[in-house]
């Protein structure tokens, strides 16, 4: 049951659906509904918000129930989200400064290219654009006055005389008063809504992933060790390119963003591991992928489809190989994740419970990973998960009658601040979590603005392309491996003797063998 709930939150994070814990578990809290996605049209200066999944990204974050008397400080910080080579972990950079380790893959068909990690220059530039073009718009929903200093060390604060304050900087502070209900949203500065300003300042079309974090702080120095995290909200600043620069989705009006229609992600098989015993096993898989590419320029404005986030999804089928060469289907499932702009590495791992499987030393298996159409594959993955939620809804039990142990907290899919422990699966809270996820997925097909459709699938150099969804597959990964050891008492399973094969009319073919599974090795910065 643990992996089921873990799976719920993996897909909730993918769709930008963040479910708050019950107020019984935290008095002071930050409430979020959906990812905070903002678009800026580089051609017209138009701005707006867009959704992945249910249309909830318009709602500001809310911090409330934090002070019965004048007391703690609320610290707000917006940072760049930069995934490491292993995307299960991310850096959250608030000041634009980071030192990146040197990383490499071992025993993998995927060969890292330079840069082997998001460069300090890329993160510094993203940070500069985010600070140049955005600010925090903060207000009290009940109209109560907000207590703040104008001359903060790392934040410029101004009052717009409409009940809102405007905060610009790496770390901004408010002094919380009794019953403050603080609304926080990220807004685009007026000067950045000028195409000429963007061009003059070298702000090219791209995606900038960020996160809004809130904390209770012992003081407003920015140096206090007395910090309590209230919450985090992931978001994107999407600077839309022009149709003349990149091929885009259809124009549905100025209030709706348009996205690149060329898909240029290079994918390979990543890690494979299996754990379990007594016919209860979990296979954990990841993909190695590259979203690096060279920009093209027109009239001084440069971009590439690789400068934007993209969905990566595929159907996986696991077969047991018999000595006579026959294949027996063990199970099938869907893999789904998003890849960050100008990034390469191992996408996050996704666990799957194998159905009625017995694994022994010497068994040989084949894992087939099939990519057909980027959007259709991702949609199928969400529909598959939707059916999973419908099925699990009947297994949660009756609150207060069917006790199931509570579950520990989990780390968010991008290495951001972990979510607190979950309530008992037999409690009403668990039912509410599943129901909210189901309702969000119900709206995915109708309200979703991103991911959007793709017309072509290309290799990173765009020297080879195919129409999306018009062929049997644009890439097929076949991975064979052997169970070297299976310990029935500890559940430890050692795999080896890997053979990787790729068939792709777009990305190219290969077949390679390794004794051990792929691994990422990083050297600390000098």
Coordinates of C-alpha atoms in Angstrom, one line a residue:
X1 CA 0.0 0.0 0.0
X2 CA 2.9 2.3 0.6
X3 CA 3.9 2.2 -3.1
X4 CA 0.3 2.9 -4.1
X5 CA 0.2 6.2 -2.2
X6 CA 3.7 7.0 -3.4
X7 CA 2.4 6.5 -6.9
X8 CA -0.5 8.9 -6.2
X9 CA 1.9 11.7 -5.3
X10 CA 4.2 11.1 -8.2
X11 CA 1.4 11.7 -10.6
X12 CA -0.1 14.5 -8.5
X13 CA 3.3 16.3 -8.8
X14 CA 3.4 15.6 -12.6
X15 CA 0.0 17.3 -13.0
X16 CA 0.8 20.2 -10.6
X17 CA -1.9 19.0 -8.2
X18 CA -0.7 19.6 -4.6
X19 CA -2.9 18.3 -1.9
X20 CA -2.7 20.0 1.5
X21 CA -2.6 18.0 4.7
X22 CA -5.5 18.3 7.1
X23 CA -5.4 21.4 9.3
X24 CA -5.3 19.0 12.3
X25 CA -1.7 18.3 11.5
X26 CA -0.4 21.9 11.1
X27 CA -1.9 25.1 12.5
X28 CA 0.3 27.5 10.5
X29 CA 0.4 26.5 6.9
X30 CA 0.8 27.5 3.2
X31 CA -2.0 26.4 1.0
X32 CA -1.3 25.8 -2.7
X33 CA -3.6 24.8 -5.5
X34 CA -1.7 23.7 -8.6
X35 CA 1.6 24.8 -10.2
X36 CA 2.1 28.5 -10.6
X37 CA 2.6 28.7 -14.4
X38 CA 3.0 32.1 -16.0
X39 CA 3.4 32.9 -19.7
X40 CA 4.9 36.0 -21.3
X41 CA 4.5 36.4 -25.1
X42 CA 7.8 37.7 -26.4
X43 CA 6.2 39.0 -29.6
X44 CA 3.2 40.9 -28.2
X45 CA 4.0 41.4 -24.5
X46 CA 0.8 39.6 -23.5
X47 CA 0.8 37.8 -20.1
X48 CA -1.4 35.2 -18.4
X49 CA -1.4 31.9 -16.6
X50 CA -1.8 28.4 -17.8
X51 CA -2.4 24.9 -16.3
X52 CA -1.1 21.4 -16.4
X53 CA -4.2 19.5 -15.7
X54 CA -7.0 21.1 -13.7
X55 CA -7.3 24.9 -14.0
X56 CA -6.2 25.8 -10.5
X57 CA -3.0 27.7 -11.2
X58 CA -4.8 31.1 -11.1
X59 CA -5.3 30.9 -7.3
X60 CA -2.7 32.7 -5.2
X61 CA -0.9 30.9 -2.4
X62 CA -2.3 31.5 1.1
X63 CA -0.5 31.6 4.5
X64 CA -2.8 31.7 7.5
X65 CA -3.3 30.7 11.2
X66 CA 0.3 31.7 12.0
X67 CA 0.0 34.1 14.9
X68 CA -2.3 34.7 17.8
X69 CA -0.3 37.8 18.8
X70 CA 2.4 39.9 17.1
X71 CA 5.2 37.4 16.7
X72 CA 7.0 35.5 14.0
X73 CA 8.2 36.8 10.7
X74 CA 7.0 35.4 7.4
X75 CA 9.9 34.9 5.0
X76 CA 9.2 34.6 1.3
X77 CA 11.8 33.4 -1.2
X78 CA 11.6 32.5 -4.9
X79 CA 14.4 30.4 -6.3
X80 CA 15.4 28.6 -9.5
X81 CA 14.7 24.9 -9.6
X82 CA 17.7 23.1 -11.1
X83 CA 17.6 19.3 -11.2
X84 CA 20.8 17.4 -10.7
X85 CA 22.0 14.7 -13.1
X86 CA 19.8 12.3 -11.1
X87 CA 16.5 14.1 -11.3
X88 CA 15.2 12.6 -8.0
X89 CA 17.2 15.5 -6.5
X90 CA 17.2 19.2 -7.3
X91 CA 18.9 22.3 -6.2
X92 CA 16.8 25.3 -5.2
X93 CA 18.9 28.4 -5.9
X94 CA 17.8 31.6 -4.3
X95 CA 20.7 33.9 -5.2
X96 CA 21.7 32.7 -8.6
X97 CA 25.0 31.3 -7.4
X98 CA 25.8 27.6 -7.6
X99 CA 28.8 25.4 -8.0
X100 CA 28.1 22.3 -10.1
X101 CA 29.9 19.0 -9.7
X102 CA 31.3 17.1 -12.6
X103 CA 29.2 14.1 -13.3
X104 CA 29.4 11.1 -15.6
X105 CA 27.4 7.9 -16.4
X106 CA 28.9 4.5 -15.9
X107 CA 27.7 1.4 -17.7
X108 CA 25.1 3.2 -19.8
X109 CA 24.3 3.6 -23.5
X110 CA 23.6 7.3 -22.7
X111 CA 26.8 9.4 -23.2
X112 CA 26.8 12.6 -21.3
X113 CA 27.7 15.7 -23.4
X114 CA 29.0 19.0 -22.2
X115 CA 27.7 20.6 -20.0
X116 CA 27.4 17.5 -17.8
X117 CA 25.3 19.4 -15.3
X118 CA 23.3 22.7 -15.5
X119 CA 26.0 25.2 -15.6
X120 CA 26.4 28.0 -13.1
X121 CA 26.0 30.4 -16.0
X122 CA 22.6 29.0 -17.0
X123 CA 21.3 29.2 -13.4
X124 CA 22.7 32.7 -12.9
X125 CA 21.0 33.8 -16.2
X126 CA 17.6 32.2 -15.2
X127 CA 17.9 33.9 -11.8
X128 CA 18.6 37.3 -13.4
X129 CA 15.6 37.0 -15.7
X130 CA 13.3 35.9 -12.9
X131 CA 14.3 38.8 -10.7
X132 CA 14.2 41.3 -13.7
X133 CA 10.7 40.3 -14.8
X134 CA 8.8 39.1 -11.7
X135 CA 7.8 40.4 -8.3
X136 CA 5.6 39.1 -5.4
X137 CA 2.2 40.7 -5.0
X138 CA 1.2 40.3 -1.4
X139 CA -2.0 41.2 0.4
X140 CA -4.2 40.3 3.4
X141 CA -7.4 38.8 2.3
X142 CA -9.4 40.4 5.1
X143 CA -8.0 43.9 4.4
X144 CA -5.9 44.0 7.5
X145 CA -2.7 46.0 7.4
X146 CA 0.6 44.2 6.6
X147 CA 3.5 45.0 8.9
X148 CA 6.8 45.3 6.9
X149 CA 10.0 47.2 6.6
X150 CA 10.7 49.2 3.5
X151 CA 14.5 49.1 3.7
X152 CA 15.1 45.3 3.8
X153 CA 18.6 44.0 3.2
X154 CA 17.7 41.7 0.2
X155 CA 14.2 43.0 -0.7
X156 CA 12.6 46.1 -2.1
X157 CA 9.1 46.7 -0.8
X158 CA 6.6 49.2 -2.1
X159 CA 2.9 49.9 -1.4
X160 CA 0.7 50.2 -4.5
X161 CA -2.0 51.9 -2.4
X162 CA -4.6 49.3 -3.6
X163 CA -4.2 47.0 -0.6
X164 CA -1.3 45.1 -2.1
X165 CA 2.4 45.4 -1.5
X166 CA 5.1 44.7 -4.1
X167 CA 8.1 42.7 -2.9
X168 CA 11.2 42.3 -5.1
X169 CA 14.3 40.4 -3.9
X170 CA 15.9 37.1 -2.9
X171 CA 14.4 37.1 0.6
X172 CA 11.4 39.2 1.7
X173 CA 9.9 39.5 5.2
X174 CA 6.6 40.4 6.8
X175 CA 5.8 40.7 10.6
X176 CA 2.8 38.5 11.1
X177 CA -0.1 40.0 13.1
X178 CA -3.1 38.2 14.7
X179 CA -5.4 36.6 12.1
X180 CA -3.4 37.7 9.1
X181 CA -4.4 35.7 6.0
X182 CA -1.6 36.5 3.6
X183 CA -2.2 36.0 -0.2
X184 CA 0.9 35.6 -2.3
X185 CA 1.2 35.6 -6.1
X186 CA 3.9 36.0 -8.6
X187 CA 3.4 38.8 -11.2
X188 CA 5.1 40.1 -14.3
X189 CA 6.7 43.5 -14.2
X190 CA 5.3 46.0 -16.7
X191 CA 8.7 46.7 -18.4
X192 CA 9.1 43.0 -19.2
X193 CA 5.8 43.1 -21.2
X194 CA 7.6 45.1 -23.8
X195 CA 9.1 43.0 -26.7
X196 CA 11.7 45.6 -27.2
X197 CA 12.8 45.5 -23.6
X198 CA 13.2 41.7 -23.8
X199 CA 15.2 41.9 -27.0
X200 CA 17.4 44.7 -25.7
X201 CA 18.2 42.8 -22.5
X202 CA 18.9 39.5 -24.3
X203 CA 15.9 37.8 -22.7
X204 CA 15.2 35.0 -25.2
X205 CA 12.2 32.7 -25.3
X206 CA 12.6 29.8 -22.8
X207 CA 11.2 28.0 -19.8
X208 CA 12.4 29.1 -16.3
X209 CA 11.4 26.6 -13.6
X210 CA 11.1 28.2 -10.1
X211 CA 9.6 27.6 -6.7
X212 CA 8.0 29.9 -4.2
X213 CA 8.9 29.0 -0.6
X214 CA 7.6 30.3 2.6
X215 CA 9.0 30.1 6.1
X216 CA 8.4 31.2 9.7
X217 CA 11.6 33.0 10.8
X218 CA 12.9 34.1 14.2
X219 CA 13.9 37.5 12.8
X220 CA 14.2 39.4 9.5
X221 CA 17.9 39.4 9.1
X222 CA 18.0 36.6 6.5
X223 CA 20.6 34.8 8.7
X224 CA 18.3 33.4 11.4
X225 CA 18.8 29.6 12.1
X226 CA 15.3 29.6 13.5
X227 CA 13.4 28.7 10.3
X228 CA 10.2 26.6 10.0
X229 CA 9.2 25.6 6.5
X230 CA 5.5 26.3 5.7
X231 CA 5.4 25.1 2.1
X232 CA 6.6 25.3 -1.4
X233 CA 4.9 25.9 -4.7
X234 CA 6.5 25.0 -8.0
X235 CA 6.0 27.1 -11.1
X236 CA 7.3 28.1 -14.5
X237 CA 7.9 31.4 -16.3
X238 CA 7.2 30.5 -19.9
X239 CA 8.5 33.1 -22.3
X240 CA 6.7 32.2 -25.6
X241 CA 8.6 32.4 -28.9
X242 CA 7.2 33.8 -32.1
X243 CA 5.8 31.6 -34.9
X244 CA 8.6 32.9 -37.1
X245 CA 11.3 31.5 -34.7
X246 CA 9.7 28.1 -33.8
X247 CA 6.8 26.1 -35.0
X248 CA 3.9 26.6 -32.4
X249 CA 0.5 25.2 -31.6
X250 CA -2.6 26.9 -33.0
X251 CA -3.5 30.4 -31.9
X252 CA -6.5 30.3 -29.5
X253 CA -6.4 33.9 -28.6
X254 CA -4.1 36.2 -26.7
X255 CA -5.2 34.8 -23.3
X256 CA -3.9 31.3 -24.2
X257 CA -0.2 30.4 -24.6
X258 CA 1.2 28.6 -27.7
X259 CA 3.9 25.9 -27.3
X260 CA 6.6 24.5 -29.6
X261 CA 5.4 21.6 -31.8
X262 CA 8.8 20.0 -32.4
X263 CA 9.8 17.3 -29.8
X264 CA 13.6 16.9 -29.6
X265 CA 14.3 14.8 -26.5
X266 CA 16.9 12.0 -26.9
X267 CA 15.9 9.0 -24.7
X268 CA 17.7 5.8 -23.5
X269 CA 17.1 3.2 -20.8
X270 CA 18.3 4.2 -17.3
X271 CA 18.3 2.3 -14.0
X272 CA 16.4 -0.9 -13.4
X273 CA 16.1 -2.5 -10.0
X274 CA 13.7 -5.0 -8.4
X275 CA 13.0 -5.5 -4.7
X276 CA 10.7 -7.9 -2.8
X277 CA 10.0 -11.5 -1.8
X278 CA 7.2 -14.0 -1.6
X279 CA 5.6 -13.1 -4.9
X280 CA 5.4 -9.5 -3.9
X281 CA 7.9 -7.5 -6.0
X282 CA 8.4 -3.9 -7.1
X283 CA 10.3 -2.9 -10.2
X284 CA 11.8 0.6 -10.2
X285 CA 12.8 2.1 -13.5
X286 CA 14.1 5.4 -14.9
X287 CA 15.0 6.8 -18.3
X288 CA 18.1 8.6 -19.3
X289 CA 17.3 11.6 -21.4
X290 CA 18.8 14.7 -23.0
X291 CA 17.0 17.9 -23.7
X292 CA 20.1 19.8 -24.9
X293 CA 20.1 21.6 -28.3
X294 CA 21.5 24.5 -30.2
X295 CA 19.5 27.6 -30.7
X296 CA 18.5 29.2 -34.0
X297 CA 18.1 33.0 -34.2
X298 CA 16.0 35.5 -36.1
X299 CA 16.3 39.3 -35.9
X300 CA 18.4 39.0 -32.8
X301 CA 16.1 36.6 -30.9
X302 CA 17.3 33.0 -30.3
X303 CA 15.7 29.8 -29.0
X304 CA 15.2 26.1 -29.5
X305 CA 12.6 23.5 -28.5
X306 CA 15.2 22.2 -26.1
X307 CA 14.8 25.5 -24.1
X308 CA 11.4 24.4 -22.9
X309 CA 10.1 21.6 -20.6
X310 CA 8.7 18.5 -22.3
X311 CA 6.7 15.4 -21.3
X312 CA 8.5 12.1 -21.5
X313 CA 6.2 9.1 -21.3
X314 CA 6.2 5.5 -22.6
X315 CA 4.6 2.1 -22.2
X316 CA 6.7 -0.5 -20.5
X317 CA 6.3 -4.3 -20.9
X318 CA 8.2 -6.8 -18.8
X319 CA 8.7 -10.4 -20.2
X320 CA 10.2 -13.5 -18.7
X321 CA 12.5 -15.3 -21.1
X322 CA 12.4 -19.1 -21.2
X323 CA 15.4 -21.3 -22.1
X324 CA 13.8 -22.2 -25.4
X325 CA 13.6 -18.5 -26.4
X326 CA 9.9 -18.0 -25.8
X327 CA 8.7 -14.8 -24.0
X328 CA 6.0 -14.7 -21.3
X329 CA 4.4 -11.3 -20.5
X330 CA 4.8 -10.6 -16.8
X331 CA 3.2 -7.1 -16.5
X332 CA 2.8 -3.8 -18.4
X333 CA 2.6 -0.2 -17.1
X334 CA 3.2 3.4 -18.1
X335 CA 6.2 5.6 -17.3
X336 CA 5.8 9.4 -17.2
X337 CA 7.9 12.4 -16.2
X338 CA 8.8 15.9 -17.4
X339 CA 12.3 16.8 -18.6
X340 CA 13.7 20.3 -17.8
X341 CA 15.0 22.7 -20.4
X342 CA 18.7 22.4 -21.4
X343 CA 19.2 19.4 -19.1
X344 CA 20.3 15.8 -19.4
X345 CA 20.6 13.0 -17.0
X346 CA 18.5 10.3 -15.3
X347 CA 14.8 11.1 -15.1
X348 CA 13.2 10.3 -11.7
X349 CA 12.5 6.7 -10.8
X350 CA 9.0 5.3 -10.9
X351 CA 8.1 2.2 -8.9
X352 CA 5.6 -0.4 -10.1
X353 CA 4.2 -3.4 -8.2
X354 CA 4.5 -6.5 -10.3
X355 CA 1.4 -8.7 -10.5
X356 CA 1.7 -12.3 -9.1
X357 CA 5.3 -12.7 -10.0
X358 CA 7.9 -15.2 -8.6
X359 CA 11.6 -14.3 -9.1
X360 CA 14.5 -16.7 -8.8
X361 CA 18.2 -16.6 -9.3
X362 CA 19.0 -17.3 -12.9
X363 CA 15.8 -15.8 -14.4
X364 CA 16.2 -13.7 -17.5
X365 CA 13.9 -10.8 -18.3
X366 CA 13.3 -8.4 -21.2
X367 CA 11.9 -4.9 -20.6
X368 CA 10.4 -3.2 -23.7
X369 CA 9.9 0.6 -23.6
X370 CA 7.8 2.0 -26.4
X371 CA 7.5 5.6 -27.5
X372 CA 4.8 6.5 -30.0
X373 CA 3.6 10.1 -29.6
X374 CA 4.7 12.4 -26.8
X375 CA 1.3 13.8 -25.9
X376 CA -0.7 10.6 -26.5
X377 CA 1.8 8.6 -24.4
X378 CA 1.5 11.1 -21.6
X379 CA -2.3 11.1 -21.8
X380 CA -2.4 7.3 -21.8
X381 CA -0.2 7.3 -18.7
X382 CA -2.6 9.7 -16.9
X383 CA -5.7 7.7 -17.9
X384 CA -4.0 4.5 -16.7
X385 CA -3.3 6.2 -13.4
X386 CA -6.9 7.4 -13.3
X387 CA -8.2 3.9 -13.5
X388 CA -5.6 2.9 -10.8
X389 CA -7.2 5.5 -8.5
X390 CA -10.7 4.3 -9.2
X391 CA -9.5 0.8 -8.3
X392 CA -7.7 1.8 -5.1
X393 CA -10.7 3.9 -3.9
X394 CA -12.5 0.7 -3.0
X395 CA -9.6 -0.6 -0.9
X396 CA -9.2 2.4 1.5
X397 CA -11.6 1.0 4.0
X398 CA -14.0 2.8 6.3
X399 CA -12.7 5.5 8.6
X400 CA -12.4 4.4 12.2
X401 CA -13.3 0.8 11.3
X402 CA -10.6 -0.6 9.1
X403 CA -7.3 0.4 10.5
X404 CA -4.2 0.5 8.2
X405 CA -0.9 1.9 9.5
X406 CA -0.2 5.5 8.7
X407 CA 2.5 6.2 6.1
X408 CA 5.8 8.1 6.4
X409 CA 6.4 11.4 4.5
X410 CA 7.9 11.3 1.0
X411 CA 10.4 13.4 -0.8
X412 CA 8.9 15.5 -3.6
X413 CA 9.7 14.4 -7.2
X414 CA 12.1 17.2 -7.7
X415 CA 14.1 17.1 -4.5
X416 CA 12.2 20.1 -3.0
X417 CA 11.1 20.2 0.6
X418 CA 9.4 16.8 1.6
X419 CA 5.7 16.6 2.3
X420 CA 4.7 15.7 5.8
X421 CA 3.6 12.2 6.8
X422 CA 0.3 11.0 5.4
X423 CA -2.7 9.9 7.6
X424 CA -3.9 6.4 8.0
X425 CA -5.2 5.0 4.7
X426 CA -8.5 4.1 6.5
X427 CA -9.0 7.7 7.6
X428 CA -11.2 10.2 5.8
X429 CA -8.1 12.2 4.9
X430 CA -6.8 9.4 2.7
X431 CA -10.2 9.1 0.9
X432 CA -10.1 12.9 0.4
X433 CA -6.6 12.7 -1.1
X434 CA -7.6 10.1 -3.6
X435 CA -10.9 11.8 -4.4
X436 CA -9.1 15.1 -5.1
X437 CA -6.6 13.4 -7.3
X438 CA -9.5 11.7 -9.2
X439 CA -11.3 15.0 -9.7
X440 CA -8.2 16.7 -11.0
X441 CA -7.6 13.9 -13.5
X442 CA -11.2 14.0 -14.6
X443 CA -10.6 17.5 -15.8
X444 CA -7.2 16.8 -17.4
X445 CA -8.4 16.1 -20.9
X446 CA -10.8 19.1 -21.1
X447 CA -8.9 21.8 -19.2
X448 CA -5.3 20.9 -19.9
X449 CA -3.3 23.6 -21.7
X450 CA 0.1 21.8 -21.3
X451 CA 1.5 19.3 -22.3
X452 CA 0.3 20.2 -25.8
X453 CA 0.4 18.3 -29.0
X454 CA 3.5 17.8 -31.1
X455 CA 3.7 17.7 -34.9
X456 CA 7.2 16.3 -35.3
X457 CA 9.7 14.2 -33.3
X458 CA 13.3 15.0 -34.1
X459 CA 16.8 14.1 -33.0
X460 CA 18.7 16.9 -31.1
X461 CA 20.4 18.2 -34.2
X462 CA 17.1 18.1 -36.1
X463 CA 18.8 16.2 -38.9
X464 CA 16.2 13.5 -38.7
X465 CA 12.5 14.0 -38.0
X466 CA 9.2 12.0 -38.3
X467 CA 5.6 13.0 -37.9
X468 CA 4.4 12.5 -34.3
X469 CA 2.1 9.5 -33.9
X470 CA 2.2 8.5 -37.6
X471 CA 4.5 5.5 -37.2
X472 CA 4.4 2.3 -35.1
X473 CA 6.9 4.0 -32.8
X474 CA 9.5 6.7 -32.9
X475 CA 11.7 4.8 -30.4
X476 CA 11.8 1.3 -29.0
X477 CA 14.1 0.4 -26.1
X478 CA 14.7 -3.3 -25.4
X479 CA 16.7 -4.1 -22.3
X480 CA 17.6 -7.7 -21.3
X481 CA 19.0 -8.6 -17.9
X482 CA 19.6 -11.6 -15.6
X483 CA 18.8 -12.1 -11.9
X484 CA 22.2 -12.9 -10.4
X485 CA 21.0 -13.3 -6.8
X486 CA 17.6 -13.4 -5.2
X487 CA 17.6 -13.6 -1.4
X488 CA 14.1 -14.8 -0.3
X489 CA 14.7 -13.8 3.3
X490 CA 16.0 -10.2 2.9
X491 CA 14.3 -9.4 -0.4
X492 CA 17.6 -8.3 -1.9
X493 CA 17.8 -8.9 -5.7
X494 CA 21.0 -8.4 -7.7
X495 CA 20.6 -7.8 -11.4
X496 CA 23.3 -7.9 -14.1
X497 CA 24.4 -9.0 -17.6
X498 CA 22.5 -6.1 -19.2
X499 CA 22.0 -5.7 -23.0
X500 CA 20.6 -2.4 -24.3
X501 CA 19.1 -2.1 -27.7
X502 CA 17.4 0.9 -29.4
X503 CA 15.4 0.9 -32.6
X504 CA 14.5 4.4 -33.8
X505 CA 14.0 5.9 -37.2
X506 CA 14.7 9.3 -35.6
X507 CA 17.2 8.9 -32.8
X508 CA 19.3 6.0 -34.3
X509 CA 19.9 2.3 -33.5
X510 CA 22.4 0.6 -31.3
X511 CA 23.0 -2.5 -29.2
X512 CA 25.4 -2.5 -26.2
X513 CA 26.2 -4.8 -23.3
X514 CA 27.3 -4.1 -19.7
X515 CA 27.8 -6.4 -16.7
X516 CA 26.4 -3.9 -14.2
X517 CA 23.5 -1.4 -14.1
X518 CA 23.9 2.3 -15.0
X519 CA 25.1 4.6 -12.3
X520 CA 25.8 8.3 -12.0
X521 CA 29.2 9.4 -10.5
X522 CA 29.8 13.0 -9.5
X523 CA 32.9 14.9 -8.3
X524 CA 32.5 17.7 -5.9
X525 CA 33.3 21.3 -7.1
X526 CA 36.9 22.3 -6.6

